[in-house]
GROMACS .gro file of C-alpha atoms in nm:
model
  143
    1UNK     CA    1   0.000   0.000   0.000
    2UNK     CA    2   0.117   0.355  -0.067
    3UNK     CA    3   0.305   0.529   0.215
    4UNK     CA    4   0.058   0.820   0.203
    5UNK     CA    5  -0.237   0.590   0.282
    6UNK     CA    6  -0.348   0.422   0.602
    7UNK     CA    7  -0.581   0.123   0.641
    8UNK     CA    8  -0.801   0.088   0.947
    9UNK     CA    9  -1.056  -0.162   1.072
   10UNK     CA   10  -1.162   0.069   1.355
   11UNK     CA   11  -1.532   0.152   1.311
   12UNK     CA   12  -1.495   0.455   1.540
   13UNK     CA   13  -1.271   0.611   1.279
   14UNK     CA   14  -1.530   0.598   1.000
   15UNK     CA   15  -1.658   0.927   0.862
   16UNK     CA   16  -2.021   0.814   0.852
   17UNK     CA   17  -2.139   1.138   0.691
   18UNK     CA   18  -1.898   1.077   0.405
   19UNK     CA   19  -1.977   0.706   0.377
   20UNK     CA   20  -2.349   0.778   0.377
   21UNK     CA   21  -2.311   1.033   0.097
   22UNK     CA   22  -2.104   0.789  -0.108
   23UNK     CA   23  -2.349   0.503  -0.074
   24UNK     CA   24  -2.684   0.684  -0.071
   25UNK     CA   25  -2.602   0.940  -0.341
   26UNK     CA   26  -2.317   0.808  -0.555
   27UNK     CA   27  -2.326   0.426  -0.561
   28UNK     CA   28  -2.544   0.230  -0.801
   29UNK     CA   29  -2.641  -0.035  -0.543
   30UNK     CA   30  -2.741   0.167  -0.236
   31UNK     CA   31  -2.902   0.482  -0.375
   32UNK     CA   32  -3.138   0.627  -0.120
   33UNK     CA   33  -3.013   0.414   0.170
   34UNK     CA   34  -3.114   0.593   0.487
   35UNK     CA   35  -2.864   0.705   0.747
   36UNK     CA   36  -3.038   0.477   0.999
   37UNK     CA   37  -2.995   0.179   0.766
   38UNK     CA   38  -2.627   0.263   0.719
   39UNK     CA   39  -2.571   0.288   1.093
   40UNK     CA   40  -2.744  -0.046   1.152
   41UNK     CA   41  -2.538  -0.210   0.875
   42UNK     CA   42  -2.216  -0.069   1.020
   43UNK     CA   43  -2.310  -0.195   1.367
   44UNK     CA   44  -2.368  -0.547   1.235
   45UNK     CA   45  -2.058  -0.572   1.017
   46UNK     CA   46  -1.682  -0.553   1.003
   47UNK     CA   47  -1.593  -0.212   0.859
   48UNK     CA   48  -1.280  -0.089   0.688
   49UNK     CA   49  -1.145   0.239   0.563
   50UNK     CA   50  -0.851   0.379   0.372
   51UNK     CA   51  -0.740   0.720   0.492
   52UNK     CA   52  -0.504   0.988   0.368
   53UNK     CA   53  -0.220   0.968   0.619
   54UNK     CA   54  -0.150   1.345   0.618
   55UNK     CA   55  -0.505   1.479   0.651
   56UNK     CA   56  -0.687   1.180   0.800
   57UNK     CA   57  -0.956   1.213   0.531
   58UNK     CA   58  -1.136   0.889   0.455
   59UNK     CA   59  -1.085   0.793   0.089
   60UNK     CA   60  -1.251   0.451   0.072
   61UNK     CA   61  -1.487   0.219   0.258
   62UNK     CA   62  -1.567  -0.152   0.258
   63UNK     CA   63  -1.790  -0.366   0.474
   64UNK     CA   64  -1.792  -0.741   0.543
   65UNK     CA   65  -2.079  -0.943   0.684
   66UNK     CA   66  -1.952  -1.271   0.831
   67UNK     CA   67  -1.997  -1.536   1.094
   68UNK     CA   68  -1.618  -1.531   1.124
   69UNK     CA   69  -1.589  -1.904   1.060
   70UNK     CA   70  -1.744  -2.028   0.735
   71UNK     CA   71  -1.871  -1.746   0.514
   72UNK     CA   72  -1.834  -1.376   0.444
   73UNK     CA   73  -2.002  -1.126   0.214
   74UNK     CA   74  -1.791  -0.835   0.091
   75UNK     CA   75  -2.004  -0.531   0.015
   76UNK     CA   76  -2.030  -0.152  -0.004
   77UNK     CA   77  -1.679  -0.116  -0.146
   78UNK     CA   78  -1.648   0.248  -0.249
   79UNK     CA   79  -1.360   0.481  -0.340
   80UNK     CA   80  -1.413   0.857  -0.334
   81UNK     CA   81  -1.437   0.991  -0.690
   82UNK     CA   82  -1.148   1.233  -0.635
   83UNK     CA   83  -0.923   0.951  -0.513
   84UNK     CA   84  -0.983   0.704  -0.797
   85UNK     CA   85  -0.698   0.603  -1.022
   86UNK     CA   86  -0.447   0.583  -0.735
   87UNK     CA   87  -0.483   0.211  -0.661
   88UNK     CA   88  -0.701   0.271  -0.356
   89UNK     CA   89  -0.963   0.018  -0.466
   90UNK     CA   90  -0.694  -0.247  -0.495
   91UNK     CA   91  -0.548  -0.141  -0.160
   92UNK     CA   92  -0.872  -0.167   0.034
   93UNK     CA   93  -0.967  -0.505  -0.112
   94UNK     CA   94  -0.613  -0.633  -0.051
   95UNK     CA   95  -0.620  -0.520   0.312
   96UNK     CA   96  -0.971  -0.654   0.375
   97UNK     CA   97  -0.875  -0.991   0.231
   98UNK     CA   98  -0.565  -0.994   0.454
   99UNK     CA   99  -0.785  -0.945   0.763
  100UNK     CA  100  -1.013  -1.229   0.653
  101UNK     CA  101  -0.737  -1.475   0.559
  102UNK     CA  102  -0.662  -1.591   0.917
  103UNK     CA  103  -1.027  -1.686   0.963
  104UNK     CA  104  -0.998  -1.971   0.711
  105UNK     CA  105  -1.335  -1.891   0.556
  106UNK     CA  106  -1.459  -2.148   0.305
  107UNK     CA  107  -1.641  -1.893   0.091
  108UNK     CA  108  -1.641  -1.516   0.042
  109UNK     CA  109  -1.913  -1.377  -0.183
  110UNK     CA  110  -1.985  -1.045  -0.346
  111UNK     CA  111  -2.178  -0.891  -0.631
  112UNK     CA  112  -2.051  -0.631  -0.874
  113UNK     CA  113  -2.174  -0.475  -1.194
  114UNK     CA  114  -1.849  -0.309  -1.296
  115UNK     CA  115  -1.540  -0.419  -1.104
  116UNK     CA  116  -1.490  -0.781  -1.207
  117UNK     CA  117  -1.122  -0.736  -1.297
  118UNK     CA  118  -1.049  -0.584  -0.955
  119UNK     CA  119  -1.198  -0.877  -0.766
  120UNK     CA  120  -1.051  -1.139  -1.001
  121UNK     CA  121  -0.705  -1.024  -0.881
  122UNK     CA  122  -0.801  -1.162  -0.540
  123UNK     CA  123  -0.934  -1.497  -0.658
  124UNK     CA  124  -1.301  -1.410  -0.707
  125UNK     CA  125  -1.466  -1.576  -1.007
  126UNK     CA  126  -1.811  -1.616  -1.154
  127UNK     CA  127  -2.014  -1.883  -0.978
  128UNK     CA  128  -1.940  -2.235  -1.100
  129UNK     CA  129  -2.294  -2.344  -1.022
  130UNK     CA  130  -2.518  -2.036  -1.032
  131UNK     CA  131  -2.818  -2.270  -1.048
  132UNK     CA  132  -2.748  -2.360  -0.683
  133UNK     CA  133  -2.767  -1.999  -0.559
  134UNK     CA  134  -3.091  -1.827  -0.481
  135UNK     CA  135  -3.185  -1.486  -0.349
  136UNK     CA  136  -3.495  -1.334  -0.199
  137UNK     CA  137  -3.514  -0.969  -0.299
  138UNK     CA  138  -3.763  -0.737  -0.137
  139UNK     CA  139  -3.867  -0.445  -0.358
  140UNK     CA  140  -3.771  -0.102  -0.235
  141UNK     CA  141  -4.076   0.077  -0.097
  142UNK     CA  142  -4.185   0.377  -0.303
  143UNK     CA  143  -4.189   0.709  -0.116
   0.00000   0.00000   0.00000
């Protein structure tokens, strides 16, 4: 990781205002997510950030939902638009995977519409048996 960046798994360090703006206003998967929903998700997950070492500004976020033994779901990976192109997406995924490695998880899942090549660098691949996976999706309530 670059010397000017710092990785942290300390949820108290998260800039939740910034993370909420990223996810609720700029991501394609969490548009409109409420602040309360974000706070509940953070409370129930492992959370990670990449920070500018000089200013302390949060530049990226990722979240992992796991039982800590058999399975994990990597989600909400986001890099600030002004920080893209500096390898920060690679850095946060690399650091998150390093924190999960000692757990010996059998499976780590994720979904992505646009970052397949990033995740492939870390061993992620399309499902071998997608016919075995199912999902129950609840429609978003209209306001």
